[in-house]
Short mmCIF file of C-alpha atoms and ligand atoms in Angstrom, two decimals:
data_model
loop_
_atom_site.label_atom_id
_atom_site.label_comp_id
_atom_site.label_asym_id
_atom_site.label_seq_id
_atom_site.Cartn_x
_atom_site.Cartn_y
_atom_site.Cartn_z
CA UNK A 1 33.84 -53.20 -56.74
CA UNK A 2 34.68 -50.39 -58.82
CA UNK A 3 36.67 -48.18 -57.70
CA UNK A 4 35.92 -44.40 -56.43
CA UNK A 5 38.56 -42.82 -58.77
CA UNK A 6 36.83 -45.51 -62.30
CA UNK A 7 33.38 -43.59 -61.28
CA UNK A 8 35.14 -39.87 -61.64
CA UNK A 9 36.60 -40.62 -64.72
CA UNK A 10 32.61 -41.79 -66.04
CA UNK A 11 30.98 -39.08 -64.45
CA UNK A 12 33.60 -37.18 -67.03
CA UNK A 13 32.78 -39.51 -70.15
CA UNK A 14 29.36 -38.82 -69.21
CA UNK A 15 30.12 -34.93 -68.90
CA UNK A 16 31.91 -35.44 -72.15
CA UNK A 17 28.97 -36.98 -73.91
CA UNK A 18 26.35 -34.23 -72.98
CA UNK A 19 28.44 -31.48 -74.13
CA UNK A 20 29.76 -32.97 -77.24
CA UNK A 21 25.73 -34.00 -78.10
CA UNK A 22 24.93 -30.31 -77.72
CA UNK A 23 23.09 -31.10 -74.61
CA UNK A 24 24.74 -27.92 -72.74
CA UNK A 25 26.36 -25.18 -73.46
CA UNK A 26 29.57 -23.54 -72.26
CA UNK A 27 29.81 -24.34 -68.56
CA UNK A 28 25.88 -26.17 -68.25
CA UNK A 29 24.46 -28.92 -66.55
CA UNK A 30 25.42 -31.51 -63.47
CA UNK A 31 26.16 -34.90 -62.80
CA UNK A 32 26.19 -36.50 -59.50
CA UNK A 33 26.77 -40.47 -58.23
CA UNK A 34 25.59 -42.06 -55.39
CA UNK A 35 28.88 -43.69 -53.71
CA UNK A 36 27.19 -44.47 -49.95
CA UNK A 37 24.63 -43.53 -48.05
CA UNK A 38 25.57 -40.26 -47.32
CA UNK A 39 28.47 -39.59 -49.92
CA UNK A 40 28.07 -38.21 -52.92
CA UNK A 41 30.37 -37.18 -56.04
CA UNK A 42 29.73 -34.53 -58.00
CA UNK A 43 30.65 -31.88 -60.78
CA UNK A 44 31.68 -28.88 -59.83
CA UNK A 45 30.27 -25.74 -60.64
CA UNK A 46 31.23 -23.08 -63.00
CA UNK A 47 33.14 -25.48 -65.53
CA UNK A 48 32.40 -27.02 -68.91
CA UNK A 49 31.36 -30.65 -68.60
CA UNK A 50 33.08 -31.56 -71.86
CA UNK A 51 36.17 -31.34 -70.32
CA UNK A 52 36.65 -32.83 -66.85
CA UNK A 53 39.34 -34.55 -65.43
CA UNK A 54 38.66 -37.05 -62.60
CA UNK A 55 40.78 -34.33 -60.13
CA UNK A 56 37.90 -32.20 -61.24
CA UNK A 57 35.17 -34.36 -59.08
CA UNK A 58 33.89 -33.36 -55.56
CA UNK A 59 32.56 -35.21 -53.07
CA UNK A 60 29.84 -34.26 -50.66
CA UNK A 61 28.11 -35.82 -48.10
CA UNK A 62 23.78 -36.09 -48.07
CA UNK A 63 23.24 -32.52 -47.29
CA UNK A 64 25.50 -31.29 -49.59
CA UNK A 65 28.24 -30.30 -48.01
CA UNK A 66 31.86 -30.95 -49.16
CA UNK A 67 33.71 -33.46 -48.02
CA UNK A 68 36.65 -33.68 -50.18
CA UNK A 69 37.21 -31.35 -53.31
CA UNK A 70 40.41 -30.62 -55.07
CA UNK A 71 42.31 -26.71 -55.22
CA UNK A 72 39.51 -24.18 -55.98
CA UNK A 73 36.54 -26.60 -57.22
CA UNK A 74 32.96 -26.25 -55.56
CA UNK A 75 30.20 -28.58 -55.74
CA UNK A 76 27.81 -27.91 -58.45
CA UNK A 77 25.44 -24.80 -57.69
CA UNK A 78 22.42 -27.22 -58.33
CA UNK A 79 23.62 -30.06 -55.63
CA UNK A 80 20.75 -29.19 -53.64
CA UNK A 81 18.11 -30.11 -56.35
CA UNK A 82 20.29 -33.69 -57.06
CA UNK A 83 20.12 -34.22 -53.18
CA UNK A 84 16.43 -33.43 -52.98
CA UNK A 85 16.14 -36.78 -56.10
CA UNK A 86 18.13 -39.13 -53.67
CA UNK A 87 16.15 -38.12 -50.56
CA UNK A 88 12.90 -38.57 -52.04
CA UNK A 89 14.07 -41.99 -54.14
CA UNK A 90 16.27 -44.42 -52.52
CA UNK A 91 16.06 -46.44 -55.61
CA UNK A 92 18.04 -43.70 -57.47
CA UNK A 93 21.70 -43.70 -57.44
CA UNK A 94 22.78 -41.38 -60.32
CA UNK A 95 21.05 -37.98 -61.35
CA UNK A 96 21.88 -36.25 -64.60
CA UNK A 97 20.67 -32.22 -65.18
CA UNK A 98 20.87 -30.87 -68.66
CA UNK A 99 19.82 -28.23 -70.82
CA UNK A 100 19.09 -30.36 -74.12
CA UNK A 101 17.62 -28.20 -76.85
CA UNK A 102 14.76 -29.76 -77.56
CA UNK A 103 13.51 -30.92 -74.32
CA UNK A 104 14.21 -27.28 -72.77
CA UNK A 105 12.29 -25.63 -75.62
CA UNK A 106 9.04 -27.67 -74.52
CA UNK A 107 10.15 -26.76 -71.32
CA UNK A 108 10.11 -22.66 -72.16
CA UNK A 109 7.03 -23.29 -74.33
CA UNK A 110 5.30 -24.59 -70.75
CA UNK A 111 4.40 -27.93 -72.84
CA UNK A 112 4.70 -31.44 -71.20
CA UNK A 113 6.00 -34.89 -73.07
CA UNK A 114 2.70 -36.21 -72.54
CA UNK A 115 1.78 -37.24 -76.32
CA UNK A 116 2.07 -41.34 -77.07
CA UNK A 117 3.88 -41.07 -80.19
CA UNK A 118 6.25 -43.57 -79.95
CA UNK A 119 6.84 -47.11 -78.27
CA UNK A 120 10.16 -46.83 -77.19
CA UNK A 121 9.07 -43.68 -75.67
CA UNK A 122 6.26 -44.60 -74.06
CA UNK A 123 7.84 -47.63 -72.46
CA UNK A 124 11.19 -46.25 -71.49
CA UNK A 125 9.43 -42.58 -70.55
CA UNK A 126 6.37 -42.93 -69.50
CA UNK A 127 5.17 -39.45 -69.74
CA UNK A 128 7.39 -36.19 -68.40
CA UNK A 129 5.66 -33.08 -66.36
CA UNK A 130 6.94 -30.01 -65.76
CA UNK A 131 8.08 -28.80 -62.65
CA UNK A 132 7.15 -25.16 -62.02
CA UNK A 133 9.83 -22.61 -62.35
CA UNK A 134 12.60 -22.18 -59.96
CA UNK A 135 15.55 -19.90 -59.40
CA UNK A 136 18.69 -21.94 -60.17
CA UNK A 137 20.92 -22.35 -57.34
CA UNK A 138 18.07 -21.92 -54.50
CA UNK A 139 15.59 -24.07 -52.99
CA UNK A 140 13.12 -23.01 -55.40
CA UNK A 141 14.09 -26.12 -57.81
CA UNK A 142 14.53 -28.93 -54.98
CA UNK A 143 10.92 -27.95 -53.75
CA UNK A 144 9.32 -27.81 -57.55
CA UNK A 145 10.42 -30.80 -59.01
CA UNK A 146 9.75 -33.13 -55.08
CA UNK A 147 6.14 -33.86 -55.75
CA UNK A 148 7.12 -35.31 -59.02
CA UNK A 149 9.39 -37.27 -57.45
CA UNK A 150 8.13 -40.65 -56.78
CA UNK A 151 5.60 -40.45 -59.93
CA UNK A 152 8.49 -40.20 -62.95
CA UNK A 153 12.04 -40.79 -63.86
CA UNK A 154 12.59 -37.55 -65.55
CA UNK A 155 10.84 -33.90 -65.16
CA UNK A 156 11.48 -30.76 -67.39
CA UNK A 157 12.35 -27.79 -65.07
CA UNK A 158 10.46 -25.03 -66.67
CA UNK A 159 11.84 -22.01 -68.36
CA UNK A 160 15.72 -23.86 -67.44
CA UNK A 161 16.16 -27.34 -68.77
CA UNK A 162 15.66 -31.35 -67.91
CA UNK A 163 16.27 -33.53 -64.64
CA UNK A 164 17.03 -37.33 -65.48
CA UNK A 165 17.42 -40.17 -62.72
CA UNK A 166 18.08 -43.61 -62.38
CA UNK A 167 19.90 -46.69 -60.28
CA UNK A 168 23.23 -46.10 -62.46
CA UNK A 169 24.68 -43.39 -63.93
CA UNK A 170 24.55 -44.91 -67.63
CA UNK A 171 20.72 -44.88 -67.21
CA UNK A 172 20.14 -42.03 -65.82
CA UNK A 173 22.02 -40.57 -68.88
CA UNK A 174 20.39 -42.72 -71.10
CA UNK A 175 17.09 -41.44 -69.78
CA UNK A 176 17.95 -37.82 -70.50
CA UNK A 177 19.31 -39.19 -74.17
CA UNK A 178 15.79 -40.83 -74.53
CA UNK A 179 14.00 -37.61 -73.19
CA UNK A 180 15.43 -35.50 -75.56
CA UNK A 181 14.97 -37.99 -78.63
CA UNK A 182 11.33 -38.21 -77.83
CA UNK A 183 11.36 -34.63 -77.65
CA UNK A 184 12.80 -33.72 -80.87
CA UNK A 185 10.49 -36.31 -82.74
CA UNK A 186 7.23 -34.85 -81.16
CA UNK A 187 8.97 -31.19 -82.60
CA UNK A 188 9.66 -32.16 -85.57
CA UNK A 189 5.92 -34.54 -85.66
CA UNK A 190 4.39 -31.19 -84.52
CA UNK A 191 6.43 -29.23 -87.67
CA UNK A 192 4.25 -32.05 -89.99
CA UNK A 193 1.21 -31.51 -89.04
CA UNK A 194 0.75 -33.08 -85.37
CA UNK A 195 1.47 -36.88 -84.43
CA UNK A 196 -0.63 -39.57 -84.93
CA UNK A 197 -0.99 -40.25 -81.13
CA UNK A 198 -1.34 -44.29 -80.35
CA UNK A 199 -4.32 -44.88 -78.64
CA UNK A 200 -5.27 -46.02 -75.10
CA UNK A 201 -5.39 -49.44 -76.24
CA UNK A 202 -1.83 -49.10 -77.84
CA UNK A 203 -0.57 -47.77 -74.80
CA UNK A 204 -1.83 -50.21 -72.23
CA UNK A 205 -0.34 -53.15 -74.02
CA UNK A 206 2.87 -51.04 -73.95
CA UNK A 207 2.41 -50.66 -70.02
CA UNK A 208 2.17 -54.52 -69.76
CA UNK A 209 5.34 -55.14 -71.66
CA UNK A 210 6.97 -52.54 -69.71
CA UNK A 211 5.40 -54.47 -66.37
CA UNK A 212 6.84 -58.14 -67.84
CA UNK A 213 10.21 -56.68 -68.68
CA UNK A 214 10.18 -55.31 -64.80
CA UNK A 215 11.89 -52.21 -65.72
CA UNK A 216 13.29 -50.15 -62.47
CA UNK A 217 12.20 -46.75 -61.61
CA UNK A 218 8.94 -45.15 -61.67
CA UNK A 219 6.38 -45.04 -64.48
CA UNK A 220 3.02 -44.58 -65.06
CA UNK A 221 2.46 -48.21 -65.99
CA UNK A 222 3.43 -48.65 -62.25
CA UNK A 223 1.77 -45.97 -60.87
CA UNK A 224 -0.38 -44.28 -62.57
CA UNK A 225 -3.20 -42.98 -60.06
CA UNK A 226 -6.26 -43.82 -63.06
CA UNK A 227 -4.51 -47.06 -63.81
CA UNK A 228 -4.39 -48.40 -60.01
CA UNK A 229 -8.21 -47.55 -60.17
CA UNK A 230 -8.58 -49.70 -62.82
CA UNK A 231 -9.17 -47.03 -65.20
CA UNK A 232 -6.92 -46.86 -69.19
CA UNK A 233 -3.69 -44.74 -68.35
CA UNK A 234 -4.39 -40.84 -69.97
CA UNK A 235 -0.67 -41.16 -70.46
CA UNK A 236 -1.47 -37.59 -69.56
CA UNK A 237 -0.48 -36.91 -66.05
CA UNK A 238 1.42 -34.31 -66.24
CA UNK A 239 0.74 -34.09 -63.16
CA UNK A 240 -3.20 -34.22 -63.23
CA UNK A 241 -3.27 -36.78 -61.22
CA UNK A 242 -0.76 -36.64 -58.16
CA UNK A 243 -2.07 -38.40 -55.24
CA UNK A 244 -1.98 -35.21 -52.53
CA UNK A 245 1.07 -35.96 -50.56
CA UNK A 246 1.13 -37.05 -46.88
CA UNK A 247 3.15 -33.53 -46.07
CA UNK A 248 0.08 -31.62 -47.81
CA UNK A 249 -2.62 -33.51 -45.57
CA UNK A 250 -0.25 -33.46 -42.21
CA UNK A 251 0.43 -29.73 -43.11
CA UNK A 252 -3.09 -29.13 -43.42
CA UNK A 253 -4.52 -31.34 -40.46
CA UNK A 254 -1.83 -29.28 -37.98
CA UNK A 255 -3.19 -26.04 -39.71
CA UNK A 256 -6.66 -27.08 -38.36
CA UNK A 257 -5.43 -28.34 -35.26
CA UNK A 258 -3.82 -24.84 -35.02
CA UNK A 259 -7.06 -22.65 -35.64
CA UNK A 260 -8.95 -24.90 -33.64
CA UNK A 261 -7.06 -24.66 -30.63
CA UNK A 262 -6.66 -20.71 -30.86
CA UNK A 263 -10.67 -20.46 -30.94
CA UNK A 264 -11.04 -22.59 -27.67
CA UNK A 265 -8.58 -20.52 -26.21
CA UNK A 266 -10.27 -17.23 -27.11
P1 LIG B 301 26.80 -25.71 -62.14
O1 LIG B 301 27.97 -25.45 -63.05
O2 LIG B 301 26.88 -24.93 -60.83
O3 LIG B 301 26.59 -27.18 -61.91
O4 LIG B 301 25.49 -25.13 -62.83
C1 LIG B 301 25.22 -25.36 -64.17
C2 LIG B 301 23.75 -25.31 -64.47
O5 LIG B 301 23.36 -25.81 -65.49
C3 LIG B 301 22.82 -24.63 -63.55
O6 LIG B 301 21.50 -24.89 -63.94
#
């Protein structure tokens, strides 16, 4: 088993990687690991990833709260968003959050990585939504980015930056490396006069071969609301096609419940 100390010093490799690939700046982005089921270690806030030391990684328990965290270091100010990812996806042990240039400029620009241009893309991707804007820090981001949740691996956090996740923390990094690559060829496509977008047909195959190679996580090969109807994947759901969740129907069958039982007592 490796040990708790090896996974602090690659949560800092990791840290070291985003910053020196220009994926944040100064004292940006989080990393967290999934040790247990209900601890946690994370980067702290208010320092640059690029250069951690193992003493600089917390650990916090499923709510967030610190369980063991060296002199004055404090969980990263996002911890609530990265604990909102490993609620809603048990699959998911690592979570990545990074401001990549590229992939936060689509992000600002309020434009989803929806566009097949590419097959690596499209099978390691899938397509990427946006969440809607959130404060950073508050509950705001945890509550944008849950519906998106079980649908997709990775979300852009509008106006702020990207969201990666995955069942180790080399993947999950590896999906924000992907993100940003895809993102920086649809620019730069965009810059030459618009991709050549592959077509449904293109895409479905891709879905299958994504389906034989059983890739983990969630996709829209997997479930992709038009494709379980039978219907060719848009590759377009940014979000068009969430499933209401069972909160939104519960919330709204007690809301009824509610009114009804006010007018019969009237
Ligand atoms: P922390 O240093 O608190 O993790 O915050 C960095 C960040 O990127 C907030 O969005």
């Amino acid at each position: 088993m490796v040990s708790e100390y090896e996974i602090k010093k690659q949560i800092c490799d990791i840290g070291k990687r985003i910053y020196d690939r220009g994926m944040v700046a100064a004292n940006d982005g989080n990393i967290s690991v999934k040790i247990s089921d209900n601890e946690f270690l994370c980067t702290p806030t208010g320092v640059s990833k690029g250069f951690m030391t193992p003493e600089y990684i917390c650990k916090v328990d499923a709510k967030g709260n610190v369980i063991q965290a060296n002199g004055n270091f404090k969980p990263s100010s996002e911890i609530k968003m990265h604990m909102r990812v490993y609620e809603q996806r048990p699959d998911v042990k690592s979570v990545v959050h990074a401001h990549p240039i590229y992939a936060t400029s689509f992000a600002i620009a309020g434009i989803p990585l929806t566009q097949p241009i590419m097959p690596e893309a499209v099978i390691a991707l899938g397509c990427v939504p946006i969440a809607e804007y959130g404060t950073p820090s508050t509950m705001e981001i945890p509550d944008a980015v849950e519906k998106y949740l079980p649908y997709f691996d990775a979300v852009l956090l509008a106006n702020h930056g990207a969201l990666a996740y995955s069942d180790s923390l080399l993947a999950a990094y590896h999906k924000m490396e992907s993100l940003e690559f895809y993102a920086e060829l649809l620019f730069k496509a965009r810059q030459l006069g618009g991709p050549k977008e592959l077509s449904n047909t293109q895409v479905e195959r891709l879905y299958e071969i994504r389906r034989q190679f059983g890739l983990s996580g969630k996709h829209p090969a997997d479930v992709c609301a038009r494709n379980k109807n039978g219907e060719t994947s848009c590759h377009n759901c940014g979000a068009c096609n969430l499933p209401k969740t069972e909160a939104s129907d519960s919330d709204l069958v007690a809301e009824i419940t509610k009114k009804v039982l006010a007018s019969l007592n009237k």
